[in-house]
Amino acid sequence: MSNRRPLLRACLPGPFRLSHPAFPTAPVVPRLVPLLTSLLASLLCTALIAPPARAADDEAIETARTSRQIAPGVGLESYDRLQADRWLRIDELVADLGGPDGVRAEYLGGPGRNPAHPETLAEAAARHPVGPGRRIVGAVNGDFFDIRATRAPLGPGLRAGRLLHSASPGPGGGVAIGFGTEGDGRLLRLGLAGTVTLPGGAVRPLAGYNAARPPADGFALYTEDWAGTALPAAATRAVELRDGRATGPARQPPGRPAPGTTLLVATGTAAAELAALRSGDPVAVTARPVAASAGPAPVTALGGREPLVLAGIPQDHDGERNNAAAPRTAVGLAPDGRRLHLVTVDGRQRDSGGLTLTGLGRMMHRLGAFDALNLDGGGSSTLLAGRSGATALTVENSPSDGTLRPVPNGLVLTVPAGSGRLAGYRVEPLTGPARAFSGLTRTLHATGHDSALGPAPGAPRWSATGGRVDPDGVFHALRPGPATVTARRGPAAGALRLDVLGPPTRIRPTSDRIGLTGTAEAAGFGLTGYDAQGAAAPIEPRDVTLRFDRSRWSVTDDGRGAFRVSARVPHATGRLGITVPATGATAELALGVGLEELPLTTPDDTARWTGPGAAAAPGALALTPARGPASATPPGPVPVPELARSVSLWVTGDGSGARPTVYLADADGTAVALRGPAVTWSGRRRVSFPLPKGAQPPLRVTRLSAAPGTRPGRLLLDTLTAATPPTGPAPATPAATDPVVGTAARVAARPWRFAVVPAGQAPPPGVDFVLGGGRSRPGDVHRGVRFLTLDSGHRTLDAGAGLARMRAVRAALATAAREPDTGAVAVVERHAPQSVDRKEAALLEGLLAEFRRTTGKRAALLTLDAPRFAAGRSEGVLSVSAARAERTLIGVDAFAAGDWLSVRPGA
């Protein structure tokens, strides 16, 4: 049967899924299997069997990818995708299990050092017992867990052949990913076979073993391997066992059993038999894992929940409760069980919207998974990976909570430790891309590794071409062009290629305002420079001078290529000036410390909000939740200051327990809910709602609501305020005039011209064609320039609009790259900041810059109907925004030696 699976999974429709050996209850039509097999073999999937329709979330383009080797047999792939309705960020560890590289997947987790403080994945990986001669190179979070009570895993778990815990009743039903003695994996259901032999010889089944939720009726056992923060509530009545005998009732409250001691728990009808036990009574307990499918139990197993792919067929989870788009973690196996895919998909973020279970299954299938299992997602989704020569793992994905969530278990990849003898160096800049400005410096680091990419000691000697490098790895760039820096010690070497840009003509801090709550807080910022072509690179602290009031502020090098700002006084405002002495480029940012409450609404403003269950009250908004929440929206936008740390709302309560919530929208319109406490008080009180660190400004308040409490009631809400540091406005950045802006004579000197003309105005004389005002568009190619007009009338993630635009751009660039008579590409779009999100705008600029870099041809972005005229460039790509109220004349020479456009606004 295994030899037919590739053919069957390619051609067999969803309703005729084969029974998976680990899941005998999977949908199957046994009498149709021979018939279908015969048809498939003889007709090779002709029209007798229609292929399944491609799902909407399979429509996507990959927008970025990085790859790196972690160890022999283990690699990391990180990539971004634009789908019709969301952006996605995906990280994937790919491992070849067993074989000559000795890669193993092991259970990660177990009892932590302190049961009251569960560990994050990184903390658990740092103390994982890898055994002699091995090291950890990657990990992902594991099973769903009892998050509101014991925090113990809900599925089964095995480590090194030892049963750690059995599955709890409920979703999942013991489904697990298991690995055998040779390292190969399989999907299976893992059950428990166990007995409890009571005094007198009565034998009862053991229904739970370190289970997060004991069965409703039966015996369960808890050992020193219990990994929860507390034993389940049912374990409050338990008997301690030691050396096969009862020692008496469990201590109250029961905690983790001491070494050599177990706790026997009984629920339902078994409770009476437990109560009859006396100290010294003999009690024998056995427990072992049992696989539902043929074959022995694995030596390593980790529980999960929903199968995503079974026997090569992605599973359909539409209609299930857990099928909403969310952050995800999944594990998949190739048909031979040797190639392992550990995957995280970021979600609940503006840069990544997450996946449904159905979409995740289709993605795992595309990645090559023959079987795949959904692991815990949401804020638990975490992927760690090593770097060559590093001793610790790095968090590769972006957890949706903003920080690592404590989780009970996971999967860890281990490999042979290697020789520890220096074989090479990983060379990389301290921060940012491998770029430097001529006349400035970049700090480089060299990390030694052995032939297995494990850590190896040894300081290198440095050398460079295209510049000079200090003994401590500081590279001094001399002139624009390529440069190579090499770290070497004996035969071991590593090199880094850097692009040396021209000197920076302007600089910009990564933050234009720094706000601190007090002297105990610090904040950081970096500095980015831009050369004459708009190419960007970091500028390090050693290359700048700073001007600020040293009696009020401290600004220091943070040791990571950026700056650290702290305050010496509790309340102050100020300015920080930055200069690059080598070029004279300057920048400034605002500083502030302390918090002040800024009003967002007055009582009368709040009273004008409207919505279901809302009514105006004297100087307030009344919300009366009944069977569901009451809510109200404002008559106009309510912006939140960019540096605000919290918003506050005055709430007059009646003790009903109703809960207020403040709803915000971030820069991309994503909803952010700030939920308040149950209003158990009577009278007027201010409630503060801290702003989440991941919220992307600018924010605005969009709605107030109140959820029903323990009894009918009404909340009066008034006076929204925001606590924010008093930095004042950001310093104004003077606009520089780009060299493409020229006189009428310069425009006329170009071989040909076109114009952007508002409706109702006559075009200037001597133009080849006119854009704007409803006038005609150019043909695909005009005198060496390929034009592409994009429809920016729909939002990026609205019905695939952004995906369609980017596909059109890629196609046009690919065509232009092949055309010998095309020297430039011009993309034309209308000003639509509410339609084109920042990621699509950045992707477009990146595609044009890559086209310019790889082909040597030119590229420009022309924006029509902009509020005002602007011209500039980024990474060598020209951008011209034509003001909607005036004519713009553009002269063109697609094959000019220098700039190929000359632009005259107000022509």
PDB file of N, CA and C in Angstrom, residues 2 97 101 183 206 214 225 286 348 354 501 562 598 675 686 690 865 890:
ATOM      1  N   SER A   2       2.032   1.218   0.681  1.00  0.00           N
ATOM      2  CA  SER A   2       2.851   2.414   0.792  1.00  0.00           C
ATOM      3  C   SER A   2       3.334   2.880  -0.560  1.00  0.00           C
ATOM      4  N   LEU A  97      16.524  12.931  10.299  1.00  0.00           N
ATOM      5  CA  LEU A  97      16.678  12.184  11.537  1.00  0.00           C
ATOM      6  C   LEU A  97      17.523  10.929  11.326  1.00  0.00           C
ATOM      7  N   ASP A 101      24.365  11.697  10.195  1.00  0.00           N
ATOM      8  CA  ASP A 101      24.516  12.939  10.959  1.00  0.00           C
ATOM      9  C   ASP A 101      24.078  12.801  12.414  1.00  0.00           C
ATOM     10  N   GLY A 183      15.448   6.738  15.258  1.00  0.00           N
ATOM     11  CA  GLY A 183      15.234   8.155  15.006  1.00  0.00           C
ATOM     12  C   GLY A 183      14.062   8.478  14.126  1.00  0.00           C
ATOM     13  N   LEU A 206      -5.728   1.348  35.524  1.00  0.00           N
ATOM     14  CA  LEU A 206      -5.167   2.672  35.793  1.00  0.00           C
ATOM     15  C   LEU A 206      -5.588   3.577  34.642  1.00  0.00           C
ATOM     16  N   PRO A 214      -7.486  14.292  35.614  1.00  0.00           N
ATOM     17  CA  PRO A 214      -7.773  12.875  35.876  1.00  0.00           C
ATOM     18  C   PRO A 214      -9.123  12.483  35.287  1.00  0.00           C
ATOM     19  N   ASP A 225       7.724  12.752  38.275  1.00  0.00           N
ATOM     20  CA  ASP A 225       7.794  13.316  36.933  1.00  0.00           C
ATOM     21  C   ASP A 225       6.667  14.309  36.659  1.00  0.00           C
ATOM     22  N   THR A 286       1.042  -0.626  37.895  1.00  0.00           N
ATOM     23  CA  THR A 286       1.827  -0.752  36.669  1.00  0.00           C
ATOM     24  C   THR A 286       1.317   0.262  35.654  1.00  0.00           C
ATOM     25  N   ARG A 348      -1.506  37.181  14.879  1.00  0.00           N
ATOM     26  CA  ARG A 348      -2.016  38.265  15.733  1.00  0.00           C
ATOM     27  C   ARG A 348      -1.073  39.466  15.721  1.00  0.00           C
ATOM     28  N   GLY A 354      -1.271  34.868  10.864  1.00  0.00           N
ATOM     29  CA  GLY A 354      -1.546  33.520  11.323  1.00  0.00           C
ATOM     30  C   GLY A 354      -2.309  32.704  10.291  1.00  0.00           C
ATOM     31  N   LEU A 501      29.231  51.813   0.724  1.00  0.00           N
ATOM     32  CA  LEU A 501      28.440  52.855   0.079  1.00  0.00           C
ATOM     33  C   LEU A 501      29.220  54.155   0.047  1.00  0.00           C
ATOM     34  N   ALA A 562      24.252  50.738  18.936  1.00  0.00           N
ATOM     35  CA  ALA A 562      23.205  51.744  19.095  1.00  0.00           C
ATOM     36  C   ALA A 562      23.461  52.534  20.376  1.00  0.00           C
ATOM     37  N   LEU A 598      -2.786  63.504  29.664  1.00  0.00           N
ATOM     38  CA  LEU A 598      -3.338  64.351  28.607  1.00  0.00           C
ATOM     39  C   LEU A 598      -4.777  63.941  28.342  1.00  0.00           C
ATOM     40  N   ARG A 675      -8.888  45.351  28.298  1.00  0.00           N
ATOM     41  CA  ARG A 675      -9.985  44.891  29.145  1.00  0.00           C
ATOM     42  C   ARG A 675      -9.741  45.304  30.589  1.00  0.00           C
ATOM     43  N   ARG A 686     -11.164  56.003  38.809  1.00  0.00           N
ATOM     44  CA  ARG A 686     -10.416  55.993  37.556  1.00  0.00           C
ATOM     45  C   ARG A 686      -9.801  54.615  37.336  1.00  0.00           C
ATOM     46  N   PRO A 690      -3.123  49.707  30.759  1.00  0.00           N
ATOM     47  CA  PRO A 690      -1.793  49.781  30.155  1.00  0.00           C
ATOM     48  C   PRO A 690      -1.850  49.423  28.671  1.00  0.00           C
ATOM     49  N   ASP A 865      -1.635  62.322  -7.948  1.00  0.00           N
ATOM     50  CA  ASP A 865      -2.647  62.895  -7.037  1.00  0.00           C
ATOM     51  C   ASP A 865      -2.173  62.952  -5.593  1.00  0.00           C
ATOM     52  N   ILE A 890       8.077  65.777 -16.892  1.00  0.00           N
ATOM     53  CA  ILE A 890       9.161  64.826 -16.662  1.00  0.00           C
ATOM     54  C   ILE A 890       9.860  64.546 -17.989  1.00  0.00           C
TER      55      ILE A 890
END
